[in-house]
mmCIF file of C-alpha atoms in Angstrom:
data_model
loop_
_atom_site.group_PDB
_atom_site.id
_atom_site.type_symbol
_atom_site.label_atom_id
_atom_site.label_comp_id
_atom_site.label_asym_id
_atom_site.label_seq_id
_atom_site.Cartn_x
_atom_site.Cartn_y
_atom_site.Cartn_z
ATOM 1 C CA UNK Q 122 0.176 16.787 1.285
ATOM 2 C CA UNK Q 123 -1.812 15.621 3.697
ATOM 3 C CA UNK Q 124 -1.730 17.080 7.444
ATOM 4 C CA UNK Q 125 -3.530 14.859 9.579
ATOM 5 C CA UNK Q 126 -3.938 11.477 9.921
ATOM 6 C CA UNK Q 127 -7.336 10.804 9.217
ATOM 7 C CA UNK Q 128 -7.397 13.408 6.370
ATOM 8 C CA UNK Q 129 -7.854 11.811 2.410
ATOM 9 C CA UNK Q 130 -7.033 11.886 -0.988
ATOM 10 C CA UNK Q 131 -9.750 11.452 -3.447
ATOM 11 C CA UNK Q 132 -8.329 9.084 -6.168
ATOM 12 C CA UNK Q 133 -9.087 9.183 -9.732
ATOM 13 C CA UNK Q 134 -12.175 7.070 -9.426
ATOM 14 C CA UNK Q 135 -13.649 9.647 -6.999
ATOM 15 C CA UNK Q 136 -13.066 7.517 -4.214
ATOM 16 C CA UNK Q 137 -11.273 9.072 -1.311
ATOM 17 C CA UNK Q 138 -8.681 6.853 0.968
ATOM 18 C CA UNK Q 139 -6.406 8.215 3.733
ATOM 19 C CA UNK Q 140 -3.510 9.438 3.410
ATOM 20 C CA UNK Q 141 -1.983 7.151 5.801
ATOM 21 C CA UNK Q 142 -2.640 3.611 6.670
ATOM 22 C CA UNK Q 143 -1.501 0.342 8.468
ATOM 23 C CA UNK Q 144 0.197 -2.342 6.937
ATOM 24 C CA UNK Q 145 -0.632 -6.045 7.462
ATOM 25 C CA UNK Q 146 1.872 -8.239 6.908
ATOM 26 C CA UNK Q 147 3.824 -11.137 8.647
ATOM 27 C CA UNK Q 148 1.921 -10.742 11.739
ATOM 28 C CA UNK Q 149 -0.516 -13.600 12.839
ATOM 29 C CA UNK Q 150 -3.586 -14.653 15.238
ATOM 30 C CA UNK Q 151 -4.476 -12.126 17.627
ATOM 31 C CA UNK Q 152 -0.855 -10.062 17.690
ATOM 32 C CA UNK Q 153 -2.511 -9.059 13.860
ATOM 33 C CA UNK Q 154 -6.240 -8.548 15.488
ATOM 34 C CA UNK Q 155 -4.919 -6.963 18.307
ATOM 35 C CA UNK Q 156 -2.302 -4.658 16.068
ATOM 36 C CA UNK Q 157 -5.911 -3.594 13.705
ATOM 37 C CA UNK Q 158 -7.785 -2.909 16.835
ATOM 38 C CA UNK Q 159 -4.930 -0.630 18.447
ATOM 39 C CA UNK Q 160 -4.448 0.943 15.129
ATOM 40 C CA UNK Q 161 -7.528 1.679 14.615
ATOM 41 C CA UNK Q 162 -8.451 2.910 18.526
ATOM 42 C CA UNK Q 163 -4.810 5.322 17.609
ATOM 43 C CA UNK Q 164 -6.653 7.247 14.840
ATOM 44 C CA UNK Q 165 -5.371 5.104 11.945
ATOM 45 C CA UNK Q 166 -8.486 4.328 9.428
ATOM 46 C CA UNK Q 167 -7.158 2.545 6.280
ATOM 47 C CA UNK Q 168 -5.983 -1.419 6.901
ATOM 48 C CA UNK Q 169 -3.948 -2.821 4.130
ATOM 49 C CA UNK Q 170 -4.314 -6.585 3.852
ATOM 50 C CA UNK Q 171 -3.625 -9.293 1.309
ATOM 51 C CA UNK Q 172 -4.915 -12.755 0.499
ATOM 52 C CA UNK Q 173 -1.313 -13.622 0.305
ATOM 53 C CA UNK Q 174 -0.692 -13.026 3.769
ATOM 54 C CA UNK Q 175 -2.648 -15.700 5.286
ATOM 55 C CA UNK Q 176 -4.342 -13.682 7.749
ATOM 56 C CA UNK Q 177 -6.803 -11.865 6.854
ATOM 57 C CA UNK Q 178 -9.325 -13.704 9.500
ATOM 58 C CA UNK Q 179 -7.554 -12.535 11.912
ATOM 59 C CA UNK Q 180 -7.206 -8.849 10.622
ATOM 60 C CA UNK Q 181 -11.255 -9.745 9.883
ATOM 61 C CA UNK Q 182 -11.258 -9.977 13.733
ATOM 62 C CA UNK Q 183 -9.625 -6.773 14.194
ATOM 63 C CA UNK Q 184 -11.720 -4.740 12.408
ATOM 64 C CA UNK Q 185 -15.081 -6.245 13.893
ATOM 65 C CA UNK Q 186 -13.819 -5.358 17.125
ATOM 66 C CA UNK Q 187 -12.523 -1.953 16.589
ATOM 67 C CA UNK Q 188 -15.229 -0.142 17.674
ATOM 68 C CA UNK Q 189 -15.700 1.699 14.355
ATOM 69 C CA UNK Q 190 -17.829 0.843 11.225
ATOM 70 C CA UNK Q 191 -16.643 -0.260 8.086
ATOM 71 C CA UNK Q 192 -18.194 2.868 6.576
ATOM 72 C CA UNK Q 193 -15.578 5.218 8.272
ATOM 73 C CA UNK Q 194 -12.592 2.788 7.450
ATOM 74 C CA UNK Q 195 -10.727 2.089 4.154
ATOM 75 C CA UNK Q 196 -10.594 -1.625 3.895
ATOM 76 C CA UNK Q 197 -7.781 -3.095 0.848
ATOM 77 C CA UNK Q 198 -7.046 -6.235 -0.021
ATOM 78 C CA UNK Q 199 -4.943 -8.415 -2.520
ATOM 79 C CA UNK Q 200 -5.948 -10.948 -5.400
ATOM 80 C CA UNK Q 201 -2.400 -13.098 -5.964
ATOM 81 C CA UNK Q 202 -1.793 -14.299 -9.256
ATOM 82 C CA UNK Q 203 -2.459 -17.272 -8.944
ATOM 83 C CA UNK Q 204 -6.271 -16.339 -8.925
ATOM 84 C CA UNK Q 205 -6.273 -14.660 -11.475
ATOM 85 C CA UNK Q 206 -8.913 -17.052 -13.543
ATOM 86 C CA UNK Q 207 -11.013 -16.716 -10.539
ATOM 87 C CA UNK Q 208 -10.999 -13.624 -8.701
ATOM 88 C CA UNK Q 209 -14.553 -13.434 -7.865
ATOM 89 C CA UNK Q 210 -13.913 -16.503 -6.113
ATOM 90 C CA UNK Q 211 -10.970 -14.892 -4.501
ATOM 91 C CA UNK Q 212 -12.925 -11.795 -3.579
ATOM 92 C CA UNK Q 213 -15.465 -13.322 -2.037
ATOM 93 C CA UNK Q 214 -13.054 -15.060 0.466
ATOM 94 C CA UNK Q 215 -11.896 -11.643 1.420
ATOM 95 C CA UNK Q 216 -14.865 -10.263 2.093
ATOM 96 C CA UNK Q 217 -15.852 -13.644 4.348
ATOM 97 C CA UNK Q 218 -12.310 -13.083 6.484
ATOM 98 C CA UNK Q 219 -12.551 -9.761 6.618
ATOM 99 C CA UNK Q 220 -16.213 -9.545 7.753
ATOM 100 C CA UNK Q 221 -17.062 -6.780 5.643
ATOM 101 C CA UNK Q 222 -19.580 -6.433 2.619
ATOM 102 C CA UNK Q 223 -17.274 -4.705 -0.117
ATOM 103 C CA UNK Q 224 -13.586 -4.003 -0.447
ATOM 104 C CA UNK Q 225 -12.770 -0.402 -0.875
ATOM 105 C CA UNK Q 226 -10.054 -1.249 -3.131
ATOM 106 C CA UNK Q 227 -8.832 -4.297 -4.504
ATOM 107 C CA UNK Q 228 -5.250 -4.613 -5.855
ATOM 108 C CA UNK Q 229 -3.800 -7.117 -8.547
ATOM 109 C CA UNK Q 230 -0.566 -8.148 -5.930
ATOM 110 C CA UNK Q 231 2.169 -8.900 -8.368
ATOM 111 C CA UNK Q 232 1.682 -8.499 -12.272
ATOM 112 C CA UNK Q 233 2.828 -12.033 -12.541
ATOM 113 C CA UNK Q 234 4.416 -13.502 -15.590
ATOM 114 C CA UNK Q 235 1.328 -14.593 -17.546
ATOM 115 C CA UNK Q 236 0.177 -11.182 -19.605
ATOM 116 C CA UNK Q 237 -3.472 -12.474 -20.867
ATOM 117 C CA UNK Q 238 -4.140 -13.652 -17.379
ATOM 118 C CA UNK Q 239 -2.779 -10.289 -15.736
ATOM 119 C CA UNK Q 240 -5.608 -8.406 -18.753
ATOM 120 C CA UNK Q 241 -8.233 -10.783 -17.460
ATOM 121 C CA UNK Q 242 -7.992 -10.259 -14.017
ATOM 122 C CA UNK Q 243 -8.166 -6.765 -14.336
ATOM 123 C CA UNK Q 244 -11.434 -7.169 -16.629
ATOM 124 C CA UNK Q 245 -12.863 -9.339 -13.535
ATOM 125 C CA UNK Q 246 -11.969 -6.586 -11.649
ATOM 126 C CA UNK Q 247 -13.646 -3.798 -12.833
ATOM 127 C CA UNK Q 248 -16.747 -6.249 -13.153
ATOM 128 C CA UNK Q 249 -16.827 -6.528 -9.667
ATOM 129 C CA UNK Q 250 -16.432 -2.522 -9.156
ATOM 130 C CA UNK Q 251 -19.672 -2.132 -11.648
ATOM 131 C CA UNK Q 252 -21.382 -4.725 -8.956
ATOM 132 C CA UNK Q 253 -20.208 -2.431 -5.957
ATOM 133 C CA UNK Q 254 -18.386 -5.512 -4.400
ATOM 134 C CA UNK Q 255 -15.163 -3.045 -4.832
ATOM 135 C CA UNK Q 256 -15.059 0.893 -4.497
ATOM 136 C CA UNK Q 257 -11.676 0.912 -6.279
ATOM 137 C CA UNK Q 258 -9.497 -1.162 -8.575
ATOM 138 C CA UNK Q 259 -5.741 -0.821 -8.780
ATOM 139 C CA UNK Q 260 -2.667 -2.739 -8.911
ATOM 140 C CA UNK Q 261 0.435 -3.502 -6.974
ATOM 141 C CA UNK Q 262 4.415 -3.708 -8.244
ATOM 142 C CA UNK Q 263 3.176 -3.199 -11.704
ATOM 143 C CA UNK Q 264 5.701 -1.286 -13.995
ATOM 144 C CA UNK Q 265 5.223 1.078 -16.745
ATOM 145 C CA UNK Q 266 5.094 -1.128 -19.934
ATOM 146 C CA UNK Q 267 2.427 -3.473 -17.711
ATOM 147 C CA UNK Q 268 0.203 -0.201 -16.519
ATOM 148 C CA UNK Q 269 0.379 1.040 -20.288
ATOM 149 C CA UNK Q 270 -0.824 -2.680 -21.345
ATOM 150 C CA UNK Q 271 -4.116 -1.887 -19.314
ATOM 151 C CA UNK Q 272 -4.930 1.265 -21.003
ATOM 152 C CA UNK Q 273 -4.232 0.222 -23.874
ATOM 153 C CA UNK Q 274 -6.600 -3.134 -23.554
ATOM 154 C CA UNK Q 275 -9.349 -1.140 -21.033
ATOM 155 C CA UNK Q 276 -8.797 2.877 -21.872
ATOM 156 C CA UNK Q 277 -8.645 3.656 -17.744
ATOM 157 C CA UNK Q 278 -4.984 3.387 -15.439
ATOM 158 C CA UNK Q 279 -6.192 1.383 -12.460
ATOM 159 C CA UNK Q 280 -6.422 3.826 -9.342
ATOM 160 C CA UNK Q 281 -3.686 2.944 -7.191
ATOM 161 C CA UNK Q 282 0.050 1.473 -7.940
ATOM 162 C CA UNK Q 283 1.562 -0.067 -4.332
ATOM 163 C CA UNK Q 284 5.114 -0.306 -4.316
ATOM 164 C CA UNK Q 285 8.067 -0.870 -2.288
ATOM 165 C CA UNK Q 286 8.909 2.894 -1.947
ATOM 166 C CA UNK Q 287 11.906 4.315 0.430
ATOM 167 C CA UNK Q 288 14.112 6.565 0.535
ATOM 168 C CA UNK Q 289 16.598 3.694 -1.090
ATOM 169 C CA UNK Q 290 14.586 2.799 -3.527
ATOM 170 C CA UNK Q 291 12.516 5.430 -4.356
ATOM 171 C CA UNK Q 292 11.550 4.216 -8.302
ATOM 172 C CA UNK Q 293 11.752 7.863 -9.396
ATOM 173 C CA UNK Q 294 10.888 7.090 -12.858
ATOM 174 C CA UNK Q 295 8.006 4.711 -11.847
ATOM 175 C CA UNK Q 296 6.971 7.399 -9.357
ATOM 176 C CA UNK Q 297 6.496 10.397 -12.152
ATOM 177 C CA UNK Q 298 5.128 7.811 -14.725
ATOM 178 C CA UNK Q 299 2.143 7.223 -12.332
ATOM 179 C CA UNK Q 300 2.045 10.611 -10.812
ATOM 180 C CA UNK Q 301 1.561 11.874 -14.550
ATOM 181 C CA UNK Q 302 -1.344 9.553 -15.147
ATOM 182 C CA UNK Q 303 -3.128 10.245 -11.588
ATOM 183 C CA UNK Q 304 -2.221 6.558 -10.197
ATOM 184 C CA UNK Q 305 -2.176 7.107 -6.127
ATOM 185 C CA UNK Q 306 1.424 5.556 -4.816
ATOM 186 C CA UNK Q 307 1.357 3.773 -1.566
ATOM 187 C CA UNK Q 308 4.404 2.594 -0.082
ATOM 188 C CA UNK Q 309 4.851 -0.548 1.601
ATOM 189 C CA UNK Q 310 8.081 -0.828 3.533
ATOM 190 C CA UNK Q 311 8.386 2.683 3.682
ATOM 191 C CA UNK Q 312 10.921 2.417 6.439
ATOM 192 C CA UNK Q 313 13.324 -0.152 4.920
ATOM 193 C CA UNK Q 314 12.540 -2.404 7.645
ATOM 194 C CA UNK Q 315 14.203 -0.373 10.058
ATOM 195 C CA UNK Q 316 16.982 0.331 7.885
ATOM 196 C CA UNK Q 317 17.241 3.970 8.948
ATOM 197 C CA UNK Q 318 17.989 3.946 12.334
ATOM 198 C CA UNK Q 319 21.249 4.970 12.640
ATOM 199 C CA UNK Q 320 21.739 7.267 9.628
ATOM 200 C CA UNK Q 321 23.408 10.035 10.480
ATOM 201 C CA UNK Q 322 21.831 12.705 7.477
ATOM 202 C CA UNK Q 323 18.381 11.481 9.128
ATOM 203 C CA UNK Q 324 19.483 11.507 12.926
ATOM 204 C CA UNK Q 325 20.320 14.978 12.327
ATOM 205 C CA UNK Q 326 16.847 15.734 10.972
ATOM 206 C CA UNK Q 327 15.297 13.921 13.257
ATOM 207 C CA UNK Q 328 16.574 15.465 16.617
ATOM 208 C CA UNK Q 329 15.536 19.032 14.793
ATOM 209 C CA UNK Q 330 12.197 18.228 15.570
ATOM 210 C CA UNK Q 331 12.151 16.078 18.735
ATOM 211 C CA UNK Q 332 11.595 12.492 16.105
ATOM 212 C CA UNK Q 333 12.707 9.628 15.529
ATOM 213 C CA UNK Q 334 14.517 8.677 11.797
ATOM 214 C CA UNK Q 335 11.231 6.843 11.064
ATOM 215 C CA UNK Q 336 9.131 9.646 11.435
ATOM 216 C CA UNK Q 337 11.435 11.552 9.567
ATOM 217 C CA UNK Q 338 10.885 8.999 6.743
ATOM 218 C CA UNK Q 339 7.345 8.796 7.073
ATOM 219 C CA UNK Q 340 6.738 12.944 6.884
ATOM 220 C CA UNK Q 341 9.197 12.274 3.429
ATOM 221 C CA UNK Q 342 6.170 10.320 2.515
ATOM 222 C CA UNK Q 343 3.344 12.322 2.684
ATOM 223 C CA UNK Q 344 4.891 15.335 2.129
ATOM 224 C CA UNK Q 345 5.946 14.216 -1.342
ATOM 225 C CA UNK Q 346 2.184 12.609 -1.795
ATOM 226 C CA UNK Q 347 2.804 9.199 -1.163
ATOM 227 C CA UNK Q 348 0.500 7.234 1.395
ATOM 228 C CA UNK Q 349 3.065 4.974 3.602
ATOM 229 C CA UNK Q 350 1.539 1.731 5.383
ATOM 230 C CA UNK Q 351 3.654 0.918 8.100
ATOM 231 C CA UNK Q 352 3.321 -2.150 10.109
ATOM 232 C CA UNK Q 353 4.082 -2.381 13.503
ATOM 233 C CA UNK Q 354 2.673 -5.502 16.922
ATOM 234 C CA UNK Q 355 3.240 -2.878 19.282
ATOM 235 C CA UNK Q 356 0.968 0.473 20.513
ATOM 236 C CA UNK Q 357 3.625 2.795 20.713
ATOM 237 C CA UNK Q 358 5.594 2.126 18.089
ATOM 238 C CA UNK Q 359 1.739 2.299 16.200
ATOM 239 C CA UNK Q 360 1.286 5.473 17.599
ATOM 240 C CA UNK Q 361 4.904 6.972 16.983
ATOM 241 C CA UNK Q 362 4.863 5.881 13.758
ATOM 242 C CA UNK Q 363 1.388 8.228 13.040
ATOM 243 C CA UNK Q 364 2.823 11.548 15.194
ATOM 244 C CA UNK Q 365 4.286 13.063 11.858
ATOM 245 C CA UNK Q 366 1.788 15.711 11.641
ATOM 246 C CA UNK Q 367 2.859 18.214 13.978
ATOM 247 C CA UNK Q 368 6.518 19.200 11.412
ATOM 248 C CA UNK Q 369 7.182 19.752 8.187
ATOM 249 C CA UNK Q 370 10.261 19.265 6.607
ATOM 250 C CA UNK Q 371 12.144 22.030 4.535
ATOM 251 C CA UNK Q 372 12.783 21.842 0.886
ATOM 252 C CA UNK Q 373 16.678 21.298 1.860
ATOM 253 C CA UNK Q 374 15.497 18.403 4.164
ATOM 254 C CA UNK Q 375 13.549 16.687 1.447
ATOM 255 C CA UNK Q 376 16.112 17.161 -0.838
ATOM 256 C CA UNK Q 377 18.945 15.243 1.473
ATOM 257 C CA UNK Q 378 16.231 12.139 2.114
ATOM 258 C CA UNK Q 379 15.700 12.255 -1.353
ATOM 259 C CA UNK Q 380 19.405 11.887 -1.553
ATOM 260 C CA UNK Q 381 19.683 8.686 -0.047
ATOM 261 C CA UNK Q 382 18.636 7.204 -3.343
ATOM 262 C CA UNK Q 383 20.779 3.743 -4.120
ATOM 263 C CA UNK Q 384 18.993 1.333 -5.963
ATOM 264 C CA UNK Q 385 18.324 -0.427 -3.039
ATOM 265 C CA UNK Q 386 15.658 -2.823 -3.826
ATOM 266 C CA UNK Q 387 15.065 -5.329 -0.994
ATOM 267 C CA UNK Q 388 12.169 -6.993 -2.367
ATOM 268 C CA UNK Q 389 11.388 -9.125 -5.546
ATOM 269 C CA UNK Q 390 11.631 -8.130 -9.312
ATOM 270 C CA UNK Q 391 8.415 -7.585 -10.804
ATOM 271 C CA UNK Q 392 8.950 -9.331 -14.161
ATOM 272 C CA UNK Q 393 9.891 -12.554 -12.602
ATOM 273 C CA UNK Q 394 7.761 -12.861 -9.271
ATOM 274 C CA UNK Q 395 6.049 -15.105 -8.158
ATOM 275 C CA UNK Q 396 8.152 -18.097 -8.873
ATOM 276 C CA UNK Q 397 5.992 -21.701 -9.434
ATOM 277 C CA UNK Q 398 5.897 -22.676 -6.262
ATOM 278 C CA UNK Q 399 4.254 -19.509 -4.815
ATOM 279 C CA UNK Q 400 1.381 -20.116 -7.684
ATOM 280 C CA UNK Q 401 0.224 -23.413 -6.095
#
C-alpha cells in the first residue's frame, strides 16, 4: 500500500512506477497540456496517455513544460490494435508527441479480436524493451485466457494489466488471476465517472475523515494495491483527487466499498472491441 503520492511499486520487470498517476483521456489542446503541467507542479509523477486518444502532442506539451525531467516521471502510452503489424512505427510516433526518448511502459490497448496479431505485437514489444525504447511492456483489458496465451507463446506475463476497475466493477476474479502472477493493476475510471457522489455507504465514510466519496474511492485503491489514474481539467479537483494519504480506511470500511460490487461494467467487452471502424 502505498502512502504517499510520489512513493512506487517496483513491477516484476524491476522497474518501479508510482503508485498513483494521472489519466489522459478526452481532454484536448492546451486544457490536456495545461491539466499535465498542473498535475505534475501538484506532486503527481506518472502520465497515462494513449495513441488512441488523439492527443498525445498536446500531453507532449505538458510534460516539456512541467518543469521536471523525464527521468523523475513515469511516462505510458498505448499501441491500438490496429498497429499491431507495425508498432515500432507506432512507438516511434509516441515518443515524437510526447517529446521524450523512451516510454517507460508501453501497453497493448485492447487485446483485439485477431489472436496471431495480438502474439506479434507483443513479440514487437519486447523487441523494443531489449532496444531500451521501452522500460516496461504490459497490456491493457486483456483477460485471463488472452494473458495465459502470452506465457504460453513468450514464457513471461507482461508487467502491467490496465483495467476499468471500481468499486462496481471490480473484476475480482481478473484481479486475483493477475495479482497471483505479479501483473501490476491500474485502474482507469476508478471513480465511475463520478458515479459515487451521492452514495450514501460512501458519504458516510467520507465525512469520517473530512473527504469527499472520491477520495474515499481512491484510498480503496491503493490500499488494496491498485494504482488509480484519475483524470481531471481542473487544479483542485487534481489536487483533491491526490489528498488520500493523510487516512486509512478500516478493514470494515474496505469491506462495505468492496460491497458495492454489481457487475457494473460501463465500458466495452474485451472479446469484441474494437469494432471495424475503430481499426481504420
Amino acid at each position: 500500500m502505498v502512502q504517499n503520492l510520489s512513493e512506487k511499486i517496483t513491477l516484476a520487470d524491476g522497474n518501479q512506477i508510482p503508485g498513483f498517476g494521472f489519466g489522459c483521456y478526452n481532454s484536448f489542446g492546451d486544457e490536456i497540456a495545461d491539466a499535465v503541467r498542473m498535475a505534475v507542479e501538484n506532486g503527481y509523477r506518472y502520465i497515462d496517455s494513449a495513441t488512441f486518444y488523439g492527443n498525445e502532442d498536446a500531453v507532449g506539451k505538458g510534460i516539456a513544460e512541467c518543469g521536471v525531467d523525464h527521468s523523475e516521471l513515469f511516462v505510458l502510452s498505448k499501441t491500438w490494435p490496429n498497429a499491431y503489424d507495425k508498432v515500432e512505427q507506432s512507438v516511434m510516433n509516441n515518443l515524437k508527441n510526447l517529446r521524450v526518448e523512451y516510454l517507460d511502459a508501453m501497453l497493448l490497448h485492447w487485446p483485439g479480436t485477431d489472436e496471431n496479431a495480438r502474439l506479434h505485437a507483443f513479440e514487437q514489444g519486447l523487441r523494443l524493451k531489449e532496444k531500451g525504447v521501452i522500460r516496461s511492456m504490459g497490456v491493457s483489458n486483456f483477460q485471463m485466457d488472452q494473458l495465459e496465451r502470452l506465457y504460453e507463446e513468450f514464457g513471461i506475463w507482461p508487467v502491467i494489466n490496465e483495467l476499468e476497475l471500481h468499486p462496481n466493477y471490480q473484476q475480482r476474479e481478473l484481479a486475483a488471476f493477475c495479482r497471483e502472477r505479479n501483473i501490476q493493476l491500474i485502474a482507469y475510471s476508478p471513480i465511475a465517472r463520478g458515479a459515487y457522489v451521492d452514495n450514501q455507504e460512501l458519504l458516510a465514510i467520507a465525512s469520517r475523515y473530512g473527504k469527499s466519496t472520491a477520495q474515499v474511492v481512491l484510498r480503496w485503491h491503493t490500499q488494496k494495491g491498485i494504482i488509480p489514474i484519475p483524470k481531471s481539467s481542473h487544479e483542485n479537483r487534481i489536487r483533491e483527487n491526490a489528498d488520500i494519504f493523510d487516512f486509512v480506511l478500516t478493514d470494515d470500511e474496505l469491506a462495505a466499498v468492496d460491497a458495492l460490487e454489481c457487475n457494473g461494467r460501463m465500458g466495452q467487452d474485451p472479446y469484441k472491441f474494437p469494432p471495424a471502424e475503430l481499426m481504420k
